[in-house]
Amino acid sequence: MRSYFNYSLLVLVFVIYANYSRAQDEGLKDAVDSLDSYFKTMLKDWTDTPGFAIGVVKDTSVIFLKGYGYRDVENKLPVDENTKFGIASTTKSFTSTCFGVLMDKGLLNLNEAIKKSIPDFKMFDAYATEHMTFEDFLCHRSGLPQHYILSQGRDISRKDLFDALPYLENNAQLREKFQYNNLTYELNGYLVERISGETWEDFTKKNILGPLEMRSTGFFHSKVYEEPNFAKSYAYDYLENKYSEADYLQFFPAKNPSGGMYSSVSDLCNWIIMNLNEGEFDEHEIVSGTYLQNAHKIHIGNQSDLGWNFNGLGYGLGWFINSYHGNLVISHPGGGQGYDSHLILIPGKKMGITVLSNTRNGTAFMVMRMLMDRIFELDFFDWSNFGYNRWRARYIKEAENESVKKEITETKLPDNAGNYTGKYMHPGYGMINIVLRDDVLVGERAGIEFVLHHKKFNIFDLACDENVWYDSRILQFHYNMKGEIEKLICNFEPSVNPIEFRKIHK
């Protein structure tokens, strides 16, 4: 009798819990659904936002999936749940997972020195060369600063970046501090290639995208904008109040493992489900739960106030670990020329959200915060109005500063400008070729051209409309004892000594 009573009580508890859980899930879905009309109104107010898309997951189910606005403004082509957007640095969570797959295959140990698997691995710092692990590269604690310009070029390969490593000065000791670094993730892509014998793109497609049925996900290439249902990337001119198409391709292909994937919110919901479900999707293991537990925990602290009750706690393996109003949030944002993306996991609620936008003006982040507020049952806050005014003011100010900068850089070319022409070489950064063209000094590195504006003496400001990372750098020429130009130095990486390029004499 007692066992029957206990069994009946257990069934009753289960039924109550199931109904309670179902009510909670329905409440969450209703809360998210209630924002639909608000987003439509918001988009009308945000005149600098072409479109965006949202996906929300609870457990292993998609509870909200929708697109807003236009993927093509001129032709009024709408955004839907399968529209493809550049996801920028959200790519890093995929690249890190490649290492989990390699680990599961028994091809590497994340805590072992990279040099053990790849003997020709070498860095500027001898200690880092011997002790750098895969985890160090994956969680941004390598001691290496960005050296961002290194990979900016059309004819640069990931092997070129690997070969440049011994000549790139570090600004911190191994594991001394967190330094977000796209370069190490570009190199991670090359490490995947060395260990697997496949390109990073092929390995990711075969082991992650294929099994996850992510059919609208891929990698940037020269004809990517011609693919069906692809969102054009836009910049907005805040002085002229009009759109222009942005060129996200200028940063690739070497940079693909750090920010070169595109996807849809529908596809990214599958990615969220896998991450919430201990590596499984549709009853198939994509990567081990052991790896994901490791990836989703803090490997190096990065405590910071991100504003609006959003606090940084640290970085895992391809993931930021944050808190929002005291709730644990695992996330990775992304931003680039004409795209913004945001993807978060909320382990405590077994939920995830992704927001993609085809301009970089804060839309994805404001929409994400509105969704999180509803999920965490917080008081309503008009992120639309607050965010629009805040971000718009910032971009208007940047546009005004850009206009002023262009005016002040129109300086007179020095009489001895011809002395500065020639080829200059650095063993890591490669060659800079400087020519005199129509009374203008023009430099070129890795297929990117920039103009040298005379500042004073033998010092020049760089200006580059084609690539923002070359813009506003300072270059200085140096003479030898014979009065000949022997080298130039440039602050391509401001946190270390100026990069020195030696002139190649005939």
Short mmCIF file of C-alpha atoms in Angstrom, two decimals:
data_model
loop_
_atom_site.label_atom_id
_atom_site.label_comp_id
_atom_site.label_asym_id
_atom_site.label_seq_id
_atom_site.Cartn_x
_atom_site.Cartn_y
_atom_site.Cartn_z
CA MET A 1 0.00 0.00 0.00
CA ARG A 2 2.80 2.34 0.97
CA SER A 3 4.71 1.68 -2.29
CA TYR A 4 1.51 2.38 -4.27
CA PHE A 5 1.09 5.64 -2.36
CA ASN A 6 4.71 6.61 -3.02
CA TYR A 7 4.30 5.79 -6.70
CA SER A 8 1.10 7.86 -6.93
CA LEU A 9 2.82 10.75 -5.19
CA LEU A 10 5.73 10.54 -7.59
CA VAL A 11 3.35 10.60 -10.58
CA LEU A 12 1.52 13.59 -9.10
CA VAL A 13 4.78 15.48 -8.56
CA PHE A 14 5.84 14.71 -12.10
CA VAL A 15 2.53 15.91 -13.54
CA ILE A 16 2.67 19.13 -11.49
CA TYR A 17 6.27 19.74 -12.54
CA ALA A 18 5.50 19.01 -16.20
CA ASN A 19 2.54 21.40 -16.17
CA TYR A 20 4.59 24.03 -14.37
CA SER A 21 7.45 23.66 -16.85
CA ARG A 22 5.02 23.79 -19.77
CA ALA A 23 3.42 26.92 -18.35
CA GLN A 24 6.85 28.48 -17.90
CA ASP A 25 7.83 27.64 -21.48
CA GLU A 26 4.57 29.03 -22.82
CA GLY A 27 5.05 32.14 -20.71
CA LEU A 28 8.53 32.64 -22.14
CA LYS A 29 7.25 32.18 -25.68
CA ASP A 30 4.43 34.65 -25.07
CA ALA A 31 6.90 37.13 -23.60
CA VAL A 32 9.12 36.93 -26.68
CA ASP A 33 6.14 36.99 -29.08
CA SER A 34 4.88 40.16 -27.42
CA LEU A 35 7.92 42.03 -28.74
CA ASP A 36 7.06 41.32 -32.37
CA SER A 37 4.95 44.44 -32.96
CA TYR A 38 7.44 46.49 -30.97
CA PHE A 39 10.29 45.44 -33.26
CA LYS A 40 8.26 46.41 -36.32
CA THR A 41 7.64 49.88 -34.87
CA MET A 42 11.27 50.20 -33.78
CA LEU A 43 12.52 49.48 -37.28
CA LYS A 44 10.45 52.35 -38.66
CA ASP A 45 12.11 54.69 -36.13
CA TRP A 46 15.62 53.37 -36.74
CA THR A 47 16.08 54.97 -40.15
CA ASP A 48 19.73 53.85 -40.26
CA THR A 49 18.90 50.13 -39.93
CA PRO A 50 18.04 48.18 -43.10
CA GLY A 51 17.06 44.90 -41.42
CA PHE A 52 17.67 42.28 -38.76
CA ALA A 53 16.62 38.74 -37.84
CA ILE A 54 15.98 36.95 -34.54
CA GLY A 55 16.06 33.33 -33.38
CA VAL A 56 15.20 32.13 -29.85
CA VAL A 57 15.67 28.59 -28.53
CA LYS A 58 14.29 26.90 -25.42
CA ASP A 59 15.76 23.48 -24.62
CA THR A 60 15.81 21.78 -28.03
CA SER A 61 12.97 23.77 -29.61
CA VAL A 62 12.91 26.99 -31.59
CA ILE A 63 10.26 29.25 -30.00
CA PHE A 64 10.75 32.38 -32.12
CA LEU A 65 12.15 32.88 -35.61
CA LYS A 66 11.61 35.97 -37.72
CA GLY A 67 13.16 38.58 -39.98
CA TYR A 68 12.48 42.33 -40.11
CA GLY A 69 13.21 44.99 -42.69
CA TYR A 70 15.22 44.56 -45.87
CA ARG A 71 18.22 42.51 -46.93
CA ASP A 72 18.33 44.68 -50.08
CA VAL A 73 17.14 48.25 -49.52
CA GLU A 74 17.10 49.35 -53.15
CA ASN A 75 15.02 46.40 -54.36
CA LYS A 76 12.92 46.12 -51.16
CA LEU A 77 13.83 42.46 -50.67
CA PRO A 78 12.77 41.36 -47.17
CA VAL A 79 14.77 39.65 -44.44
CA ASP A 80 13.46 36.24 -43.39
CA GLU A 81 14.64 33.52 -41.03
CA ASN A 82 16.91 32.03 -43.72
CA THR A 83 18.55 35.29 -44.85
CA LYS A 84 22.34 35.04 -44.73
CA PHE A 85 24.30 37.64 -42.75
CA GLY A 86 27.99 37.95 -41.98
CA ILE A 87 28.39 36.82 -38.36
CA ALA A 88 31.87 38.35 -37.91
CA SER A 89 33.58 37.31 -34.65
CA THR A 90 30.77 34.95 -33.66
CA THR A 91 32.79 32.73 -36.02
CA LYS A 92 35.31 32.21 -33.22
CA SER A 93 32.98 29.87 -31.34
CA PHE A 94 32.93 27.60 -34.43
CA THR A 95 36.71 27.70 -34.85
CA SER A 96 37.21 26.79 -31.20
CA THR A 97 34.81 23.85 -31.57
CA CYS A 98 37.00 22.49 -34.38
CA PHE A 99 39.60 21.86 -31.68
CA GLY A 100 37.01 19.99 -29.63
CA VAL A 101 36.37 17.72 -32.64
CA LEU A 102 40.11 17.20 -33.11
CA MET A 103 40.41 16.38 -29.41
CA ASP A 104 37.54 13.89 -29.65
CA LYS A 105 39.30 12.25 -32.60
CA GLY A 106 42.44 11.85 -30.46
CA LEU A 107 44.50 14.13 -32.71
CA LEU A 108 45.54 16.65 -30.05
CA ASN A 109 45.61 17.51 -26.37
CA LEU A 110 44.46 21.08 -25.75
CA ASN A 111 46.80 21.46 -22.77
CA GLU A 112 49.91 20.28 -24.55
CA ALA A 113 52.37 22.68 -26.15
CA ILE A 114 51.51 23.51 -29.76
CA LYS A 115 55.14 22.80 -30.64
CA LYS A 116 54.66 19.12 -29.73
CA SER A 117 52.13 18.73 -32.55
CA ILE A 118 53.60 21.33 -34.89
CA PRO A 119 57.42 21.34 -34.49
CA ASP A 120 58.01 24.45 -36.64
CA PHE A 121 55.75 26.58 -34.41
CA LYS A 122 57.82 29.56 -33.27
CA MET A 123 57.10 32.90 -31.65
CA PHE A 124 59.10 36.06 -30.95
CA ASP A 125 59.36 35.05 -27.28
CA ALA A 126 61.40 31.88 -26.66
CA TYR A 127 59.46 30.83 -23.55
CA ALA A 128 56.14 31.21 -25.37
CA THR A 129 57.50 29.12 -28.24
CA GLU A 130 58.11 26.16 -25.95
CA HIS A 131 55.08 26.47 -23.65
CA MET A 132 52.21 27.93 -25.71
CA THR A 133 49.24 25.56 -25.71
CA PHE A 134 46.20 25.36 -27.97
CA GLU A 135 44.08 26.59 -25.05
CA ASP A 136 46.29 29.69 -24.75
CA PHE A 137 45.60 30.59 -28.37
CA LEU A 138 41.88 29.86 -28.00
CA CYS A 139 41.33 32.03 -24.91
CA HIS A 140 43.42 35.09 -25.88
CA ARG A 141 46.19 34.76 -23.29
CA SER A 142 49.14 34.32 -25.68
CA GLY A 143 50.85 37.62 -24.75
CA LEU A 144 50.58 38.65 -28.40
CA PRO A 145 48.86 41.95 -29.24
CA GLN A 146 46.56 42.32 -32.24
CA HIS A 147 49.13 43.08 -34.98
CA TYR A 148 45.87 43.62 -36.83
CA ILE A 149 47.29 45.10 -40.03
CA LEU A 150 49.39 41.99 -40.64
CA SER A 151 46.43 40.07 -42.08
CA GLN A 152 44.87 43.01 -43.93
CA GLY A 153 45.53 42.20 -47.55
CA ARG A 154 44.20 40.42 -50.60
CA ASP A 155 47.16 38.17 -51.27
CA ILE A 156 47.92 36.97 -47.73
CA SER A 157 47.50 33.34 -46.75
CA ARG A 158 47.16 31.84 -43.29
CA LYS A 159 50.54 30.17 -43.81
CA ASP A 160 52.01 33.66 -44.34
CA LEU A 161 50.66 34.63 -40.92
CA PHE A 162 52.17 31.49 -39.36
CA ASP A 163 55.55 32.21 -40.97
CA ALA A 164 55.42 35.80 -39.64
CA LEU A 165 54.94 34.73 -35.99
CA PRO A 166 58.65 34.67 -35.00
CA TYR A 167 58.96 38.34 -36.01
CA LEU A 168 55.92 39.70 -34.14
CA GLU A 169 56.82 41.33 -30.88
CA ASN A 170 54.71 40.42 -27.85
CA ASN A 171 53.63 43.05 -25.31
CA ALA A 172 52.91 40.69 -22.40
CA GLN A 173 54.12 37.40 -21.00
CA LEU A 174 52.35 34.15 -21.78
CA ARG A 175 49.13 33.92 -19.67
CA GLU A 176 49.79 37.32 -18.10
CA LYS A 177 46.53 38.90 -19.26
CA PHE A 178 43.54 38.71 -21.58
CA GLN A 179 44.11 40.38 -24.95
CA TYR A 180 41.40 39.83 -27.54
CA ASN A 181 43.19 38.85 -30.71
CA ASN A 182 41.85 38.11 -34.17
CA LEU A 183 45.30 37.08 -35.38
CA THR A 184 45.54 34.10 -33.04
CA TYR A 185 42.18 32.86 -34.33
CA GLU A 186 43.35 33.21 -37.92
CA LEU A 187 46.33 31.14 -36.85
CA ASN A 188 44.00 28.67 -35.12
CA GLY A 189 42.46 28.06 -38.54
CA TYR A 190 45.91 27.24 -39.89
CA LEU A 191 46.62 24.92 -36.94
CA VAL A 192 43.40 23.02 -37.74
CA GLU A 193 44.68 22.61 -41.31
CA ARG A 194 48.08 21.34 -40.16
CA ILE A 195 46.60 18.77 -37.78
CA SER A 196 43.63 17.57 -39.85
CA GLY A 197 45.18 17.75 -43.31
CA GLU A 198 42.11 19.68 -44.55
CA THR A 199 41.44 23.37 -44.98
CA TRP A 200 39.73 24.97 -42.01
CA GLU A 201 36.70 25.64 -44.20
CA ASP A 202 36.41 22.01 -45.33
CA PHE A 203 36.96 20.65 -41.83
CA THR A 204 34.33 22.96 -40.32
CA LYS A 205 31.80 22.15 -43.03
CA LYS A 206 32.28 18.38 -42.76
CA ASN A 207 32.41 18.06 -38.97
CA ILE A 208 30.13 20.86 -37.77
CA LEU A 209 27.94 22.55 -40.39
CA GLY A 210 26.95 19.36 -42.21
CA PRO A 211 25.93 17.34 -39.13
CA LEU A 212 24.07 20.38 -37.76
CA GLU A 213 22.15 20.76 -41.04
CA MET A 214 23.30 24.39 -41.31
CA ARG A 215 22.58 24.73 -45.02
CA SER A 216 22.54 28.54 -45.08
CA THR A 217 25.96 28.81 -43.44
CA GLY A 218 29.32 29.16 -45.16
CA PHE A 219 32.46 31.24 -45.59
CA PHE A 220 33.11 34.55 -47.29
CA HIS A 221 34.44 34.35 -50.84
CA SER A 222 34.61 36.64 -53.86
CA LYS A 223 31.08 35.93 -55.11
CA VAL A 224 29.33 35.58 -51.77
CA TYR A 225 26.90 38.46 -52.38
CA GLU A 226 25.57 36.65 -55.43
CA GLU A 227 24.25 33.77 -53.32
CA PRO A 228 20.46 33.56 -52.91
CA ASN A 229 18.88 35.33 -49.94
CA PHE A 230 22.13 37.03 -48.94
CA ALA A 231 21.84 40.30 -46.99
CA LYS A 232 23.78 43.17 -48.49
CA SER A 233 26.06 44.88 -45.97
CA TYR A 234 25.37 48.56 -45.44
CA ALA A 235 27.03 51.61 -43.97
CA TYR A 236 25.00 54.70 -43.16
CA ASP A 237 26.20 58.22 -43.89
CA TYR A 238 25.06 60.23 -40.86
CA LEU A 239 25.95 63.54 -42.48
CA GLU A 240 24.12 62.83 -45.74
CA ASN A 241 21.44 60.58 -44.14
CA LYS A 242 21.68 57.83 -46.73
CA TYR A 243 22.85 54.23 -47.12
CA SER A 244 25.89 53.02 -48.99
CA GLU A 245 26.87 49.41 -49.58
CA ALA A 246 29.81 48.30 -47.43
CA ASP A 247 32.45 45.82 -48.54
CA TYR A 248 32.92 43.18 -45.85
CA LEU A 249 35.15 41.20 -48.23
CA GLN A 250 38.06 43.60 -47.89
CA PHE A 251 39.23 41.78 -44.75
CA PHE A 252 39.37 38.25 -46.14
CA PRO A 253 40.05 35.38 -46.94
CA ALA A 254 43.01 34.91 -44.54
CA LYS A 255 40.83 36.15 -41.70
CA ASN A 256 37.97 33.68 -42.20
CA PRO A 257 38.61 31.63 -39.00
CA SER A 258 38.37 34.79 -36.88
CA GLY A 259 35.35 36.39 -38.53
CA GLY A 260 34.61 35.12 -42.02
CA MET A 261 31.51 32.99 -41.65
CA TYR A 262 27.98 33.88 -42.70
CA SER A 263 24.80 32.28 -41.42
CA SER A 264 21.06 32.67 -40.84
CA VAL A 265 19.19 32.82 -37.53
CA SER A 266 17.48 29.55 -38.47
CA ASP A 267 20.84 27.80 -38.83
CA LEU A 268 22.27 29.40 -35.70
CA CYS A 269 19.36 28.01 -33.69
CA ASN A 270 20.74 24.54 -34.50
CA TRP A 271 24.12 25.70 -33.25
CA ILE A 272 22.52 26.97 -30.03
CA ILE A 273 20.65 23.69 -29.50
CA MET A 274 23.89 21.72 -29.83
CA ASN A 275 25.66 23.97 -27.30
CA LEU A 276 22.78 23.74 -24.82
CA ASN A 277 22.44 19.97 -25.31
CA GLU A 278 25.96 18.88 -24.31
CA GLY A 279 27.19 18.62 -27.89
CA GLU A 280 24.29 16.61 -29.30
CA PHE A 281 21.94 17.51 -32.13
CA ASP A 282 19.14 15.29 -33.40
CA GLU A 283 20.51 12.43 -31.26
CA HIS A 284 23.97 12.69 -32.87
CA GLU A 285 27.09 13.87 -31.03
CA ILE A 286 28.78 16.74 -32.84
CA VAL A 287 31.38 17.38 -30.15
CA SER A 288 31.78 15.91 -26.70
CA GLY A 289 30.03 17.41 -23.71
CA THR A 290 33.40 17.28 -21.94
CA TYR A 291 34.83 19.72 -24.47
CA LEU A 292 31.84 22.08 -24.28
CA GLN A 293 31.97 22.19 -20.49
CA ASN A 294 35.59 23.23 -20.82
CA ALA A 295 34.85 25.77 -23.57
CA HIS A 296 32.00 27.38 -21.63
CA LYS A 297 34.03 28.04 -18.47
CA ILE A 298 36.42 30.89 -17.66
CA HIS A 299 40.03 30.29 -18.72
CA ILE A 300 41.23 33.81 -18.13
CA GLY A 301 39.56 36.60 -16.20
CA ASN A 302 38.36 39.71 -17.97
CA GLN A 303 36.27 41.54 -15.41
CA SER A 304 34.77 44.64 -16.97
CA ASP A 305 31.66 46.77 -16.80
CA LEU A 306 30.07 46.50 -20.24
CA GLY A 307 27.32 48.93 -19.29
CA TRP A 308 23.60 48.50 -18.63
CA ASN A 309 24.03 45.79 -15.96
CA PHE A 310 26.08 43.68 -18.36
CA ASN A 311 29.38 42.58 -16.80
CA GLY A 312 32.31 40.72 -18.28
CA LEU A 313 33.68 37.90 -16.13
CA GLY A 314 36.20 36.23 -18.41
CA TYR A 315 36.79 34.30 -21.62
CA GLY A 316 36.46 30.60 -22.29
CA LEU A 317 37.41 28.83 -25.51
CA GLY A 318 35.80 30.97 -28.19
CA TRP A 319 33.17 32.30 -25.78
CA PHE A 320 32.80 35.33 -23.50
CA ILE A 321 31.53 34.53 -20.01
CA ASN A 322 29.34 37.40 -18.75
CA SER A 323 26.58 38.17 -16.31
CA TYR A 324 23.40 40.13 -16.96
CA HIS A 325 21.60 41.31 -13.82
CA GLY A 326 23.43 38.53 -11.99
CA ASN A 327 22.47 35.81 -14.51
CA LEU A 328 25.20 33.77 -16.19
CA VAL A 329 25.37 34.45 -19.93
CA ILE A 330 27.75 32.73 -22.36
CA SER A 331 28.05 34.71 -25.56
CA HIS A 332 30.00 35.92 -28.55
CA PRO A 333 29.23 39.13 -30.41
CA GLY A 334 30.56 40.04 -33.82
CA GLY A 335 30.89 43.24 -35.78
CA GLY A 336 32.44 44.14 -39.10
CA GLN A 337 32.05 46.27 -42.17
CA GLY A 338 28.26 46.36 -42.57
CA TYR A 339 27.25 43.55 -40.18
CA ASP A 340 26.50 43.08 -36.48
CA SER A 341 25.80 39.76 -34.82
CA HIS A 342 25.12 38.59 -31.30
CA LEU A 343 24.61 35.09 -29.96
CA ILE A 344 24.07 34.14 -26.32
CA LEU A 345 23.49 31.01 -24.28
CA ILE A 346 21.59 31.21 -20.98
CA PRO A 347 22.41 27.89 -19.25
CA GLY A 348 20.20 28.55 -16.22
CA LYS A 349 17.12 28.70 -18.43
CA LYS A 350 18.31 26.31 -21.17
CA MET A 351 17.76 29.12 -23.65
CA GLY A 352 19.70 30.84 -26.41
CA ILE A 353 19.20 33.89 -28.61
CA THR A 354 20.77 35.03 -31.86
CA VAL A 355 20.31 38.42 -33.53
CA LEU A 356 21.81 39.36 -36.91
CA SER A 357 21.81 42.77 -38.61
CA ASN A 358 23.12 44.04 -41.95
CA THR A 359 24.61 47.25 -40.67
CA ARG A 360 26.91 48.05 -37.77
CA ASN A 361 25.06 50.52 -35.59
CA GLY A 362 24.09 48.70 -32.40
CA THR A 363 20.75 47.28 -33.57
CA ALA A 364 21.68 43.66 -32.77
CA PHE A 365 22.77 44.57 -29.27
CA MET A 366 19.69 46.64 -28.43
CA VAL A 367 17.35 43.93 -29.73
CA MET A 368 19.27 41.33 -27.73
CA ARG A 369 18.86 43.32 -24.53
CA MET A 370 15.12 43.69 -25.04
CA LEU A 371 14.82 39.93 -25.48
CA MET A 372 16.94 39.21 -22.41
CA ASP A 373 14.84 41.58 -20.30
CA ARG A 374 11.70 39.65 -21.22
CA ILE A 375 13.33 36.27 -20.60
CA PHE A 376 14.63 37.35 -17.19
CA GLU A 377 11.26 39.00 -16.38
CA LEU A 378 12.82 42.41 -15.80
CA ASP A 379 10.99 45.70 -15.84
CA PHE A 380 10.45 47.09 -19.33
CA PHE A 381 13.15 49.44 -20.56
CA ASP A 382 13.00 51.19 -23.92
CA TRP A 383 16.32 50.00 -25.33
CA SER A 384 15.15 51.10 -28.76
CA ASN A 385 14.95 54.77 -27.86
CA PHE A 386 17.97 54.74 -25.55
CA GLY A 387 20.16 52.69 -27.86
CA TYR A 388 19.21 54.53 -31.02
CA ASN A 389 20.05 57.92 -29.53
CA ARG A 390 23.28 56.68 -27.93
CA TRP A 391 24.67 54.86 -30.95
CA ARG A 392 23.49 57.41 -33.46
CA ALA A 393 25.23 60.21 -31.53
CA ARG A 394 28.43 58.19 -31.54
CA TYR A 395 28.39 57.57 -35.29
CA ILE A 396 27.47 61.16 -36.10
CA LYS A 397 30.47 62.29 -34.05
CA GLU A 398 32.75 59.82 -35.85
CA ALA A 399 31.48 61.06 -39.24
CA GLU A 400 32.16 64.66 -38.25
CA ASN A 401 35.67 63.77 -37.06
CA GLU A 402 36.33 61.92 -40.32
CA SER A 403 35.31 65.02 -42.29
CA VAL A 404 37.66 67.22 -40.27
CA LYS A 405 40.50 64.72 -40.64
CA LYS A 406 40.22 64.74 -44.42
CA GLU A 407 40.51 68.52 -44.44
CA ILE A 408 43.63 68.69 -42.29
CA THR A 409 45.50 65.92 -44.14
CA GLU A 410 45.58 67.82 -47.42
CA THR A 411 49.19 68.94 -46.97
CA LYS A 412 51.95 69.93 -49.37
CA LEU A 413 54.30 67.25 -50.64
CA PRO A 414 57.97 67.87 -49.62
CA ASP A 415 60.47 68.76 -52.35
CA ASN A 416 62.56 65.62 -51.70
CA ALA A 417 59.56 63.27 -51.99
CA GLY A 418 61.33 61.22 -54.66
CA ASN A 419 63.92 60.11 -52.11
CA TYR A 420 61.24 58.20 -50.20
CA THR A 421 60.22 55.93 -53.06
CA GLY A 422 61.35 52.33 -53.14
CA LYS A 423 60.71 48.92 -51.60
CA TYR A 424 60.93 48.33 -47.86
CA MET A 425 60.93 44.87 -46.25
CA HIS A 426 60.01 43.42 -42.84
CA PRO A 427 60.44 39.64 -42.31
CA GLY A 428 56.94 39.31 -40.85
CA TYR A 429 54.87 42.10 -42.37
CA GLY A 430 56.37 41.67 -45.81
CA MET A 431 57.02 44.46 -48.29
CA ILE A 432 55.84 48.05 -48.58
CA ASN A 433 56.32 49.61 -52.01
CA ILE A 434 56.25 53.41 -52.14
CA VAL A 435 55.87 55.26 -55.44
CA LEU A 436 55.32 58.84 -56.57
CA ARG A 437 52.10 58.99 -58.55
CA ASP A 438 50.71 62.29 -59.88
CA ASP A 439 52.66 64.22 -57.23
CA VAL A 440 51.26 61.99 -54.48
CA LEU A 441 53.26 59.51 -52.40
CA VAL A 442 51.40 56.19 -52.50
CA GLY A 443 52.26 53.12 -50.46
CA GLU A 444 51.14 49.57 -51.13
CA ARG A 445 51.28 46.49 -48.92
CA ALA A 446 49.66 43.13 -49.69
CA GLY A 447 47.43 44.65 -52.34
CA ILE A 448 46.18 47.52 -50.12
CA GLU A 449 47.09 51.07 -51.19
CA PHE A 450 47.37 54.08 -48.87
CA VAL A 451 48.40 57.71 -49.31
CA LEU A 452 51.24 59.36 -47.36
CA HIS A 453 50.34 62.88 -46.20
CA HIS A 454 53.34 64.93 -45.10
CA LYS A 455 53.11 65.92 -41.45
CA LYS A 456 56.53 67.43 -40.68
CA PHE A 457 60.19 66.66 -41.33
CA ASN A 458 60.33 63.00 -42.48
CA ILE A 459 57.05 62.00 -40.78
CA PHE A 460 53.85 61.16 -42.64
CA ASP A 461 50.24 60.36 -41.77
CA LEU A 462 48.65 57.48 -43.64
CA ALA A 463 45.20 57.75 -45.20
CA CYS A 464 43.37 54.76 -46.65
CA ASP A 465 39.78 54.80 -47.84
CA GLU A 466 40.02 51.14 -48.77
CA ASN A 467 40.90 49.71 -45.35
CA VAL A 468 40.26 51.50 -42.07
CA TRP A 469 43.11 49.74 -40.24
CA TYR A 470 45.78 51.50 -42.30
CA ASP A 471 44.05 54.83 -41.81
CA SER A 472 45.65 57.36 -39.40
CA ARG A 473 48.84 55.37 -38.80
CA ILE A 474 52.11 57.30 -38.63
CA LEU A 475 55.12 56.48 -40.80
CA GLN A 476 58.63 57.86 -40.40
CA PHE A 477 61.64 57.57 -42.74
CA HIS A 478 65.19 57.20 -41.38
CA TYR A 479 68.50 58.24 -42.99
CA ASN A 480 71.91 56.57 -42.68
CA MET A 481 75.25 58.37 -42.24
CA LYS A 482 75.52 58.86 -46.01
CA GLY A 483 72.29 60.82 -46.09
CA GLU A 484 70.40 57.98 -47.78
CA ILE A 485 67.01 56.58 -46.73
CA GLU A 486 67.74 53.18 -45.16
CA LYS A 487 64.45 52.27 -43.47
CA LEU A 488 61.00 53.33 -42.45
CA ILE A 489 59.15 52.64 -39.22
CA CYS A 490 55.40 52.60 -38.68
CA ASN A 491 53.11 52.15 -35.68
CA PHE A 492 51.16 49.31 -37.27
CA GLU A 493 50.90 47.77 -33.77
CA PRO A 494 50.87 50.69 -31.27
CA SER A 495 51.43 48.53 -28.16
CA VAL A 496 54.96 47.45 -29.21
CA ASN A 497 57.96 49.13 -30.80
CA PRO A 498 57.32 50.60 -34.27
CA ILE A 499 57.53 48.01 -37.03
CA GLU A 500 60.79 48.48 -38.95
CA PHE A 501 60.97 47.99 -42.72
CA ARG A 502 64.47 48.03 -44.24
CA LYS A 503 64.89 49.57 -47.68
CA ILE A 504 65.86 47.14 -50.40
CA HIS A 505 68.71 48.79 -52.33
CA LYS A 506 69.40 47.90 -55.94
#
